[in-house]
């Protein structure tokens, strides 16, 4: 696991451990024209907390955390007319006391 993945994992763990919900949602969208980039963020209980992630994080970092057994994909949605409009819901697999 690289530094970015470890930092993202720690931020996700901190958000989930202090709540009753063990789910997060990755969201992305694009306004459809330049110069605007694809916007992406991660929410927990409807609140974006990915502003604390490393600046150059990508969906691949979350996929890596899924492969490592930290995240479990629950549901995915991609707008058939806009592949940049996506939602992916994950369960965070941490032990609860």
PDB file of N, CA and C in Angstrom:
ATOM      1  N   UNK A   1       0.855  -1.177   0.000  1.00  0.00           N
ATOM      2  CA  UNK A   1       0.000   0.000   0.000  1.00  0.00           C
ATOM      3  C   UNK A   1       0.901   1.240   0.000  1.00  0.00           C
ATOM      4  N   UNK A   2       0.642   2.158  -0.929  1.00  0.00           N
ATOM      5  CA  UNK A   2       1.485   3.348  -1.012  1.00  0.00           C
ATOM      6  C   UNK A   2       1.000   4.429  -0.031  1.00  0.00           C
ATOM      7  N   UNK A   3       1.738   5.528   0.007  1.00  0.00           N
ATOM      8  CA  UNK A   3       1.438   6.613   0.957  1.00  0.00           C
ATOM      9  C   UNK A   3       0.041   7.200   0.726  1.00  0.00           C
ATOM     10  N   UNK A   4      -0.339   7.371  -0.536  1.00  0.00           N
ATOM     11  CA  UNK A   4      -1.658   7.941  -0.841  1.00  0.00           C
ATOM     12  C   UNK A   4      -2.770   7.026  -0.337  1.00  0.00           C
ATOM     13  N   UNK A   5      -2.642   5.750  -0.614  1.00  0.00           N
ATOM     14  CA  UNK A   5      -3.658   4.793  -0.178  1.00  0.00           C
ATOM     15  C   UNK A   5      -3.746   4.764   1.341  1.00  0.00           C
ATOM     16  N   UNK A   6      -2.610   4.795   2.000  1.00  0.00           N
ATOM     17  CA  UNK A   6      -2.590   4.781   3.467  1.00  0.00           C
ATOM     18  C   UNK A   6      -3.252   6.039   4.022  1.00  0.00           C
ATOM     19  N   UNK A   7      -2.973   7.203   3.434  1.00  0.00           N
ATOM     20  CA  UNK A   7      -3.584   8.457   3.886  1.00  0.00           C
ATOM     21  C   UNK A   7      -5.097   8.430   3.675  1.00  0.00           C
ATOM     22  N   UNK A   8      -5.534   7.944   2.516  1.00  0.00           N
ATOM     23  CA  UNK A   8      -6.970   7.868   2.227  1.00  0.00           C
ATOM     24  C   UNK A   8      -7.643   6.884   3.184  1.00  0.00           C
ATOM     25  N   UNK A   9      -7.012   5.751   3.387  1.00  0.00           N
ATOM     26  CA  UNK A   9      -7.551   4.745   4.319  1.00  0.00           C
ATOM     27  C   UNK A   9      -7.732   5.340   5.706  1.00  0.00           C
ATOM     28  N   UNK A  10      -6.738   6.077   6.182  1.00  0.00           N
ATOM     29  CA  UNK A  10      -6.824   6.685   7.517  1.00  0.00           C
ATOM     30  C   UNK A  10      -7.949   7.711   7.601  1.00  0.00           C
ATOM     31  N   UNK A  11      -8.147   8.512   6.555  1.00  0.00           N
ATOM     32  CA  UNK A  11      -9.232   9.506   6.551  1.00  0.00           C
ATOM     33  C   UNK A  11     -10.594   8.815   6.544  1.00  0.00           C
ATOM     34  N   UNK A  12     -10.709   7.763   5.752  1.00  0.00           N
ATOM     35  CA  UNK A  12     -11.976   7.021   5.706  1.00  0.00           C
ATOM     36  C   UNK A  12     -12.244   6.375   7.065  1.00  0.00           C
ATOM     37  N   UNK A  13     -11.237   5.722   7.633  1.00  0.00           N
ATOM     38  CA  UNK A  13     -11.394   5.074   8.937  1.00  0.00           C
ATOM     39  C   UNK A  13     -11.837   6.087   9.999  1.00  0.00           C
ATOM     40  N   UNK A  14     -11.209   7.254  10.013  1.00  0.00           N
ATOM     41  CA  UNK A  14     -11.553   8.284  10.997  1.00  0.00           C
ATOM     42  C   UNK A  14     -13.004   8.739  10.844  1.00  0.00           C
ATOM     43  N   UNK A  15     -13.457   8.899   9.610  1.00  0.00           N
ATOM     44  CA  UNK A  15     -14.840   9.340   9.382  1.00  0.00           C
ATOM     45  C   UNK A  15     -15.840   8.287   9.840  1.00  0.00           C
ATOM     46  N   UNK A  16     -15.554   7.027   9.553  1.00  0.00           N
ATOM     47  CA  UNK A  16     -16.497   5.950   9.847  1.00  0.00           C
ATOM     48  C   UNK A  16     -16.492   5.575  11.325  1.00  0.00           C
ATOM     49  N   UNK A  17     -15.329   5.562  11.939  1.00  0.00           N
ATOM     50  CA  UNK A  17     -15.235   5.143  13.344  1.00  0.00           C
ATOM     51  C   UNK A  17     -16.008   6.054  14.284  1.00  0.00           C
ATOM     52  N   UNK A  18     -16.181   7.298  13.905  1.00  0.00           N
ATOM     53  CA  UNK A  18     -16.870   8.241  14.788  1.00  0.00           C
ATOM     54  C   UNK A  18     -18.358   8.360  14.472  1.00  0.00           C
ATOM     55  N   UNK A  19     -18.904   7.387  13.731  1.00  0.00           N
ATOM     56  CA  UNK A  19     -20.319   7.457  13.357  1.00  0.00           C
ATOM     57  C   UNK A  19     -20.971   6.087  13.470  1.00  0.00           C
ATOM     58  N   UNK A  20     -22.265   6.067  13.198  1.00  0.00           N
ATOM     59  CA  UNK A  20     -23.018   4.813  13.219  1.00  0.00           C
ATOM     60  C   UNK A  20     -23.054   4.149  11.851  1.00  0.00           C
ATOM     61  N   UNK A  21     -22.550   4.815  10.820  1.00  0.00           N
ATOM     62  CA  UNK A  21     -22.621   4.295   9.464  1.00  0.00           C
ATOM     63  C   UNK A  21     -21.251   3.838   8.989  1.00  0.00           C
ATOM     64  N   UNK A  22     -21.216   2.667   8.356  1.00  0.00           N
ATOM     65  CA  UNK A  22     -19.959   2.161   7.813  1.00  0.00           C
ATOM     66  C   UNK A  22     -19.937   2.235   6.288  1.00  0.00           C
ATOM     67  N   UNK A  23     -20.725   3.154   5.711  1.00  0.00           N
ATOM     68  CA  UNK A  23     -20.790   3.287   4.265  1.00  0.00           C
ATOM     69  C   UNK A  23     -20.273   4.647   3.805  1.00  0.00           C
ATOM     70  N   UNK A  24     -19.611   4.625   2.653  1.00  0.00           N
ATOM     71  CA  UNK A  24     -19.166   5.843   1.989  1.00  0.00           C
ATOM     72  C   UNK A  24     -19.628   5.769   0.539  1.00  0.00           C
ATOM     73  N   UNK A  25     -19.668   6.913  -0.128  1.00  0.00           N
ATOM     74  CA  UNK A  25     -20.062   6.949  -1.532  1.00  0.00           C
ATOM     75  C   UNK A  25     -19.087   7.813  -2.314  1.00  0.00           C
ATOM     76  N   UNK A  26     -18.554   7.225  -3.383  1.00  0.00           N
ATOM     77  CA  UNK A  26     -17.742   7.965  -4.341  1.00  0.00           C
ATOM     78  C   UNK A  26     -18.702   8.557  -5.362  1.00  0.00           C
ATOM     79  N   UNK A  27     -18.538   9.823  -5.698  1.00  0.00           N
ATOM     80  CA  UNK A  27     -19.373  10.478  -6.702  1.00  0.00           C
ATOM     81  C   UNK A  27     -18.472  11.236  -7.670  1.00  0.00           C
ATOM     82  N   UNK A  28     -18.902  11.275  -8.934  1.00  0.00           N
ATOM     83  CA  UNK A  28     -18.183  12.084  -9.921  1.00  0.00           C
ATOM     84  C   UNK A  28     -19.179  12.662 -10.911  1.00  0.00           C
ATOM     85  N   UNK A  29     -18.787  13.801 -11.483  1.00  0.00           N
ATOM     86  CA  UNK A  29     -19.592  14.441 -12.517  1.00  0.00           C
ATOM     87  C   UNK A  29     -18.701  15.390 -13.298  1.00  0.00           C
ATOM     88  N   UNK A  30     -19.141  15.695 -14.506  1.00  0.00           N
ATOM     89  CA  UNK A  30     -18.438  16.645 -15.361  1.00  0.00           C
ATOM     90  C   UNK A  30     -19.482  17.578 -15.941  1.00  0.00           C
ATOM     91  N   UNK A  31     -19.180  18.850 -15.965  1.00  0.00           N
ATOM     92  CA  UNK A  31     -20.124  19.825 -16.495  1.00  0.00           C
ATOM     93  C   UNK A  31     -20.300  19.662 -18.001  1.00  0.00           C
ATOM     94  N   UNK A  32     -19.398  18.947 -18.643  1.00  0.00           N
ATOM     95  CA  UNK A  32     -19.567  18.614 -20.044  1.00  0.00           C
ATOM     96  C   UNK A  32     -18.820  19.493 -21.022  1.00  0.00           C
ATOM     97  N   UNK A  33     -18.038  20.392 -20.504  1.00  0.00           N
ATOM     98  CA  UNK A  33     -17.271  21.239 -21.421  1.00  0.00           C
ATOM     99  C   UNK A  33     -16.002  21.729 -20.736  1.00  0.00           C
ATOM    100  N   UNK A  34     -15.058  22.067 -21.566  1.00  0.00           N
ATOM    101  CA  UNK A  34     -13.784  22.583 -21.070  1.00  0.00           C
ATOM    102  C   UNK A  34     -13.981  24.042 -20.673  1.00  0.00           C
ATOM    103  N   UNK A  35     -13.291  24.559 -19.746  1.00  0.00           N
ATOM    104  CA  UNK A  35     -12.070  24.064 -19.129  1.00  0.00           C
ATOM    105  C   UNK A  35     -12.323  23.304 -17.834  1.00  0.00           C
ATOM    106  N   UNK A  36     -13.544  22.924 -17.565  1.00  0.00           N
ATOM    107  CA  UNK A  36     -13.863  22.304 -16.286  1.00  0.00           C
ATOM    108  C   UNK A  36     -13.453  20.836 -16.253  1.00  0.00           C
ATOM    109  N   UNK A  37     -12.800  20.424 -15.161  1.00  0.00           N
ATOM    110  CA  UNK A  37     -12.380  19.025 -15.037  1.00  0.00           C
ATOM    111  C   UNK A  37     -13.552  18.157 -14.562  1.00  0.00           C
ATOM    112  N   UNK A  38     -13.290  16.871 -14.465  1.00  0.00           N
ATOM    113  CA  UNK A  38     -14.246  15.962 -13.832  1.00  0.00           C
ATOM    114  C   UNK A  38     -14.134  16.200 -12.332  1.00  0.00           C
ATOM    115  N   UNK A  39     -15.255  16.478 -11.690  1.00  0.00           N
ATOM    116  CA  UNK A  39     -15.272  16.661 -10.241  1.00  0.00           C
ATOM    117  C   UNK A  39     -15.512  15.302  -9.609  1.00  0.00           C
ATOM    118  N   UNK A  40     -14.791  15.005  -8.540  1.00  0.00           N
ATOM    119  CA  UNK A  40     -14.965  13.751  -7.826  1.00  0.00           C
ATOM    120  C   UNK A  40     -14.813  14.011  -6.342  1.00  0.00           C
ATOM    121  N   UNK A  41     -15.590  13.266  -5.567  1.00  0.00           N
ATOM    122  CA  UNK A  41     -15.531  13.428  -4.123  1.00  0.00           C
ATOM    123  C   UNK A  41     -16.046  12.157  -3.460  1.00  0.00           C
ATOM    124  N   UNK A  42     -15.797  12.043  -2.158  1.00  0.00           N
ATOM    125  CA  UNK A  42     -16.280  10.916  -1.370  1.00  0.00           C
ATOM    126  C   UNK A  42     -17.106  11.486  -0.226  1.00  0.00           C
ATOM    127  N   UNK A  43     -18.288  10.922  -0.065  1.00  0.00           N
ATOM    128  CA  UNK A  43     -19.206  11.369   0.990  1.00  0.00           C
ATOM    129  C   UNK A  43     -19.378  10.294   2.055  1.00  0.00           C
ATOM    130  N   UNK A  44     -19.610  10.757   3.252  1.00  0.00           N
ATOM    131  CA  UNK A  44     -20.017   9.904   4.361  1.00  0.00           C
ATOM    132  C   UNK A  44     -21.194  10.590   5.021  1.00  0.00           C
ATOM    133  N   UNK A  45     -22.303   9.895   5.078  1.00  0.00           N
ATOM    134  CA  UNK A  45     -23.545  10.447   5.618  1.00  0.00           C
ATOM    135  C   UNK A  45     -23.902  11.770   4.935  1.00  0.00           C
ATOM    136  N   UNK A  46     -23.706  11.818   3.613  1.00  0.00           N
ATOM    137  CA  UNK A  46     -24.087  12.973   2.811  1.00  0.00           C
ATOM    138  C   UNK A  46     -23.128  14.141   2.847  1.00  0.00           C
ATOM    139  N   UNK A  47     -22.001  13.996   3.542  1.00  0.00           N
ATOM    140  CA  UNK A  47     -21.051  15.100   3.657  1.00  0.00           C
ATOM    141  C   UNK A  47     -19.727  14.732   2.981  1.00  0.00           C
ATOM    142  N   UNK A  48     -19.247  15.614   2.115  1.00  0.00           N
ATOM    143  CA  UNK A  48     -17.969  15.410   1.435  1.00  0.00           C
ATOM    144  C   UNK A  48     -16.833  15.554   2.440  1.00  0.00           C
ATOM    145  N   UNK A  49     -16.004  14.518   2.533  1.00  0.00           N
ATOM    146  CA  UNK A  49     -14.837  14.602   3.402  1.00  0.00           C
ATOM    147  C   UNK A  49     -13.538  14.343   2.636  1.00  0.00           C
ATOM    148  N   UNK A  50     -13.623  14.246   1.322  1.00  0.00           N
ATOM    149  CA  UNK A  50     -12.435  13.921   0.528  1.00  0.00           C
ATOM    150  C   UNK A  50     -11.523  15.122   0.287  1.00  0.00           C
ATOM    151  N   UNK A  51     -11.912  16.279   0.725  1.00  0.00           N
ATOM    152  CA  UNK A  51     -11.025  17.437   0.628  1.00  0.00           C
ATOM    153  C   UNK A  51      -9.748  17.238   1.427  1.00  0.00           C
ATOM    154  N   UNK A  52      -9.777  16.292   2.372  1.00  0.00           N
ATOM    155  CA  UNK A  52      -8.601  15.975   3.173  1.00  0.00           C
ATOM    156  C   UNK A  52      -7.733  14.886   2.554  1.00  0.00           C
ATOM    157  N   UNK A  53      -8.160  14.322   1.415  1.00  0.00           N
ATOM    158  CA  UNK A  53      -7.372  13.303   0.722  1.00  0.00           C
ATOM    159  C   UNK A  53      -6.188  13.979   0.035  1.00  0.00           C
ATOM    160  N   UNK A  54      -5.144  13.215  -0.309  1.00  0.00           N
ATOM    161  CA  UNK A  54      -4.051  13.799  -1.101  1.00  0.00           C
ATOM    162  C   UNK A  54      -4.606  14.429  -2.379  1.00  0.00           C
ATOM    163  N   UNK A  55      -4.029  15.510  -2.807  1.00  0.00           N
ATOM    164  CA  UNK A  55      -4.576  16.305  -3.916  1.00  0.00           C
ATOM    165  C   UNK A  55      -4.750  15.514  -5.207  1.00  0.00           C
ATOM    166  N   UNK A  56      -3.901  14.566  -5.475  1.00  0.00           N
ATOM    167  CA  UNK A  56      -3.973  13.847  -6.749  1.00  0.00           C
ATOM    168  C   UNK A  56      -4.596  12.451  -6.626  1.00  0.00           C
ATOM    169  N   UNK A  57      -5.491  12.269  -5.671  1.00  0.00           N
ATOM    170  CA  UNK A  57      -6.127  10.959  -5.503  1.00  0.00           C
ATOM    171  C   UNK A  57      -7.055  10.670  -6.685  1.00  0.00           C
ATOM    172  N   UNK A  58      -7.270   9.385  -6.943  1.00  0.00           N
ATOM    173  CA  UNK A  58      -8.139   8.963  -8.031  1.00  0.00           C
ATOM    174  C   UNK A  58      -9.020   7.805  -7.564  1.00  0.00           C
ATOM    175  N   UNK A  59      -9.952   7.429  -8.401  1.00  0.00           N
ATOM    176  CA  UNK A  59     -10.803   6.274  -8.117  1.00  0.00           C
ATOM    177  C   UNK A  59      -9.970   5.008  -7.981  1.00  0.00           C
ATOM    178  N   UNK A  60      -8.857   4.949  -8.667  1.00  0.00           N
ATOM    179  CA  UNK A  60      -7.987   3.768  -8.568  1.00  0.00           C
ATOM    180  C   UNK A  60      -7.489   3.549  -7.147  1.00  0.00           C
ATOM    181  N   UNK A  61      -7.310   4.613  -6.372  1.00  0.00           N
ATOM    182  CA  UNK A  61      -6.903   4.455  -4.976  1.00  0.00           C
ATOM    183  C   UNK A  61      -7.986   3.719  -4.187  1.00  0.00           C
ATOM    184  N   UNK A  62      -9.249   4.049  -4.445  1.00  0.00           N
ATOM    185  CA  UNK A  62     -10.340   3.345  -3.764  1.00  0.00           C
ATOM    186  C   UNK A  62     -10.422   1.896  -4.238  1.00  0.00           C
ATOM    187  N   UNK A  63     -10.217   1.678  -5.527  1.00  0.00           N
ATOM    188  CA  UNK A  63     -10.224   0.308  -6.058  1.00  0.00           C
ATOM    189  C   UNK A  63      -9.121  -0.519  -5.405  1.00  0.00           C
ATOM    190  N   UNK A  64      -7.987   0.084  -5.168  1.00  0.00           N
ATOM    191  CA  UNK A  64      -6.885  -0.609  -4.506  1.00  0.00           C
ATOM    192  C   UNK A  64      -7.248  -0.963  -3.064  1.00  0.00           C
ATOM    193  N   UNK A  65      -7.930  -0.042  -2.387  1.00  0.00           N
ATOM    194  CA  UNK A  65      -8.377  -0.325  -1.015  1.00  0.00           C
ATOM    195  C   UNK A  65      -9.439  -1.423  -1.000  1.00  0.00           C
ATOM    196  N   UNK A  66     -10.208  -1.499  -2.067  1.00  0.00           N
ATOM    197  CA  UNK A  66     -11.180  -2.595  -2.187  1.00  0.00           C
ATOM    198  C   UNK A  66     -10.437  -3.918  -2.372  1.00  0.00           C
ATOM    199  N   UNK A  67      -9.464  -3.949  -3.237  1.00  0.00           N
ATOM    200  CA  UNK A  67      -8.691  -5.181  -3.456  1.00  0.00           C
ATOM    201  C   UNK A  67      -7.959  -5.617  -2.192  1.00  0.00           C
ATOM    202  N   UNK A  68      -7.580  -4.644  -1.356  1.00  0.00           N
ATOM    203  CA  UNK A  68      -6.876  -4.947  -0.110  1.00  0.00           C
ATOM    204  C   UNK A  68      -7.823  -5.426   0.992  1.00  0.00           C
ATOM    205  N   UNK A  69      -9.130  -5.373   0.745  1.00  0.00           N
ATOM    206  CA  UNK A  69     -10.089  -5.855   1.734  1.00  0.00           C
ATOM    207  C   UNK A  69     -10.560  -4.804   2.722  1.00  0.00           C
ATOM    208  N   UNK A  70     -10.231  -3.540   2.473  1.00  0.00           N
ATOM    209  CA  UNK A  70     -10.672  -2.465   3.368  1.00  0.00           C
ATOM    210  C   UNK A  70     -12.055  -1.945   2.975  1.00  0.00           C
ATOM    211  N   UNK A  71     -12.362  -1.973   1.687  1.00  0.00           N
ATOM    212  CA  UNK A  71     -13.662  -1.531   1.182  1.00  0.00           C
ATOM    213  C   UNK A  71     -14.360  -2.689   0.477  1.00  0.00           C
ATOM    214  N   UNK A  72     -15.682  -2.693   0.548  1.00  0.00           N
ATOM    215  CA  UNK A  72     -16.502  -3.649  -0.178  1.00  0.00           C
ATOM    216  C   UNK A  72     -17.502  -2.868  -1.015  1.00  0.00           C
ATOM    217  N   UNK A  73     -17.475  -3.058  -2.336  1.00  0.00           N
ATOM    218  CA  UNK A  73     -18.401  -2.353  -3.208  1.00  0.00           C
ATOM    219  C   UNK A  73     -19.802  -2.924  -3.001  1.00  0.00           C
ATOM    220  N   UNK A  74     -20.760  -2.037  -2.731  1.00  0.00           N
ATOM    221  CA  UNK A  74     -22.138  -2.450  -2.507  1.00  0.00           C
ATOM    222  C   UNK A  74     -23.016  -2.205  -3.719  1.00  0.00           C
ATOM    223  N   UNK A  75     -22.796  -1.076  -4.368  1.00  0.00           N
ATOM    224  CA  UNK A  75     -23.670  -0.682  -5.467  1.00  0.00           C
ATOM    225  C   UNK A  75     -22.931   0.316  -6.343  1.00  0.00           C
ATOM    226  N   UNK A  76     -23.193   0.251  -7.623  1.00  0.00           N
ATOM    227  CA  UNK A  76     -22.577   1.201  -8.538  1.00  0.00           C
ATOM    228  C   UNK A  76     -23.621   1.695  -9.537  1.00  0.00           C
ATOM    229  N   UNK A  77     -23.526   2.957  -9.878  1.00  0.00           N
ATOM    230  CA  UNK A  77     -24.413   3.558 -10.873  1.00  0.00           C
ATOM    231  C   UNK A  77     -23.560   4.379 -11.817  1.00  0.00           C
ATOM    232  N   UNK A  78     -23.802   4.212 -13.111  1.00  0.00           N
ATOM    233  CA  UNK A  78     -23.173   5.060 -14.116  1.00  0.00           C
ATOM    234  C   UNK A  78     -24.258   5.478 -15.092  1.00  0.00           C
ATOM    235  N   UNK A  79     -24.379   6.772 -15.292  1.00  0.00           N
ATOM    236  CA  UNK A  79     -25.349   7.307 -16.233  1.00  0.00           C
ATOM    237  C   UNK A  79     -25.000   6.779 -17.621  1.00  0.00           C
ATOM    238  N   UNK A  80     -25.917   6.071 -18.288  1.00  0.00           N
ATOM    239  CA  UNK A  80     -25.595   5.499 -19.603  1.00  0.00           C
ATOM    240  C   UNK A  80     -25.282   6.556 -20.658  1.00  0.00           C
ATOM    241  N   UNK A  81     -25.702   7.780 -20.444  1.00  0.00           N
ATOM    242  CA  UNK A  81     -25.437   8.851 -21.399  1.00  0.00           C
ATOM    243  C   UNK A  81     -24.230   9.703 -21.018  1.00  0.00           C
ATOM    244  N   UNK A  82     -23.686   9.467 -19.818  1.00  0.00           N
ATOM    245  CA  UNK A  82     -22.561  10.280 -19.343  1.00  0.00           C
ATOM    246  C   UNK A  82     -21.701   9.437 -18.402  1.00  0.00           C
ATOM    247  N   UNK A  83     -20.621   8.840 -18.899  1.00  0.00           N
ATOM    248  CA  UNK A  83     -19.799   7.971 -18.057  1.00  0.00           C
ATOM    249  C   UNK A  83     -19.078   8.699 -16.924  1.00  0.00           C
ATOM    250  N   UNK A  84     -19.087  10.032 -16.955  1.00  0.00           N
ATOM    251  CA  UNK A  84     -18.473  10.783 -15.860  1.00  0.00           C
ATOM    252  C   UNK A  84     -19.434  10.967 -14.688  1.00  0.00           C
ATOM    253  N   UNK A  85     -20.703  10.690 -14.902  1.00  0.00           N
ATOM    254  CA  UNK A  85     -21.730  10.792 -13.861  1.00  0.00           C
ATOM    255  C   UNK A  85     -21.866   9.416 -13.221  1.00  0.00           C
ATOM    256  N   UNK A  86     -21.177   9.233 -12.080  1.00  0.00           N
ATOM    257  CA  UNK A  86     -21.175   7.933 -11.431  1.00  0.00           C
ATOM    258  C   UNK A  86     -21.272   8.056  -9.920  1.00  0.00           C
ATOM    259  N   UNK A  87     -21.836   7.021  -9.341  1.00  0.00           N
ATOM    260  CA  UNK A  87     -21.882   6.852  -7.888  1.00  0.00           C
ATOM    261  C   UNK A  87     -21.457   5.423  -7.589  1.00  0.00           C
ATOM    262  N   UNK A  88     -20.592   5.259  -6.618  1.00  0.00           N
ATOM    263  CA  UNK A  88     -20.199   3.932  -6.166  1.00  0.00           C
ATOM    264  C   UNK A  88     -20.298   3.932  -4.641  1.00  0.00           C
ATOM    265  N   UNK A  89     -21.125   3.040  -4.130  1.00  0.00           N
ATOM    266  CA  UNK A  89     -21.315   2.946  -2.677  1.00  0.00           C
ATOM    267  C   UNK A  89     -20.484   1.789  -2.143  1.00  0.00           C
ATOM    268  N   UNK A  90     -19.733   2.068  -1.071  1.00  0.00           N
ATOM    269  CA  UNK A  90     -18.856   1.082  -0.444  1.00  0.00           C
ATOM    270  C   UNK A  90     -19.222   0.901   1.026  1.00  0.00           C
ATOM    271  N   UNK A  91     -18.969  -0.307   1.520  1.00  0.00           N
ATOM    272  CA  UNK A  91     -18.961  -0.559   2.963  1.00  0.00           C
ATOM    273  C   UNK A  91     -17.504  -0.559   3.385  1.00  0.00           C
ATOM    274  N   UNK A  92     -17.225   0.106   4.496  1.00  0.00           N
ATOM    275  CA  UNK A  92     -15.864   0.145   5.039  1.00  0.00           C
ATOM    276  C   UNK A  92     -15.755  -1.020   6.016  1.00  0.00           C
ATOM    277  N   UNK A  93     -14.801  -1.883   5.783  1.00  0.00           N
ATOM    278  CA  UNK A  93     -14.669  -3.107   6.583  1.00  0.00           C
ATOM    279  C   UNK A  93     -13.673  -2.888   7.708  1.00  0.00           C
ATOM    280  N   UNK A  94     -14.193  -2.361   8.792  1.00  0.00           N
ATOM    281  CA  UNK A  94     -13.378  -2.175   9.992  1.00  0.00           C
ATOM    282  C   UNK A  94     -14.105  -2.872  11.134  1.00  0.00           C
ATOM    283  N   UNK A  95     -13.335  -3.348  12.067  1.00  0.00           N
ATOM    284  CA  UNK A  95     -13.939  -3.978  13.242  1.00  0.00           C
ATOM    285  C   UNK A  95     -14.549  -2.925  14.149  1.00  0.00           C
ATOM    286  N   UNK A  96     -15.743  -3.199  14.605  1.00  0.00           N
ATOM    287  CA  UNK A  96     -16.417  -2.288  15.549  1.00  0.00           C
ATOM    288  C   UNK A  96     -16.402  -2.934  16.926  1.00  0.00           C
ATOM    289  N   UNK A  97     -16.169  -2.120  17.934  1.00  0.00           N
ATOM    290  CA  UNK A  97     -16.160  -2.640  19.309  1.00  0.00           C
ATOM    291  C   UNK A  97     -17.536  -2.688  19.892  1.00  0.00           C
TER     292      UNK A  97
END
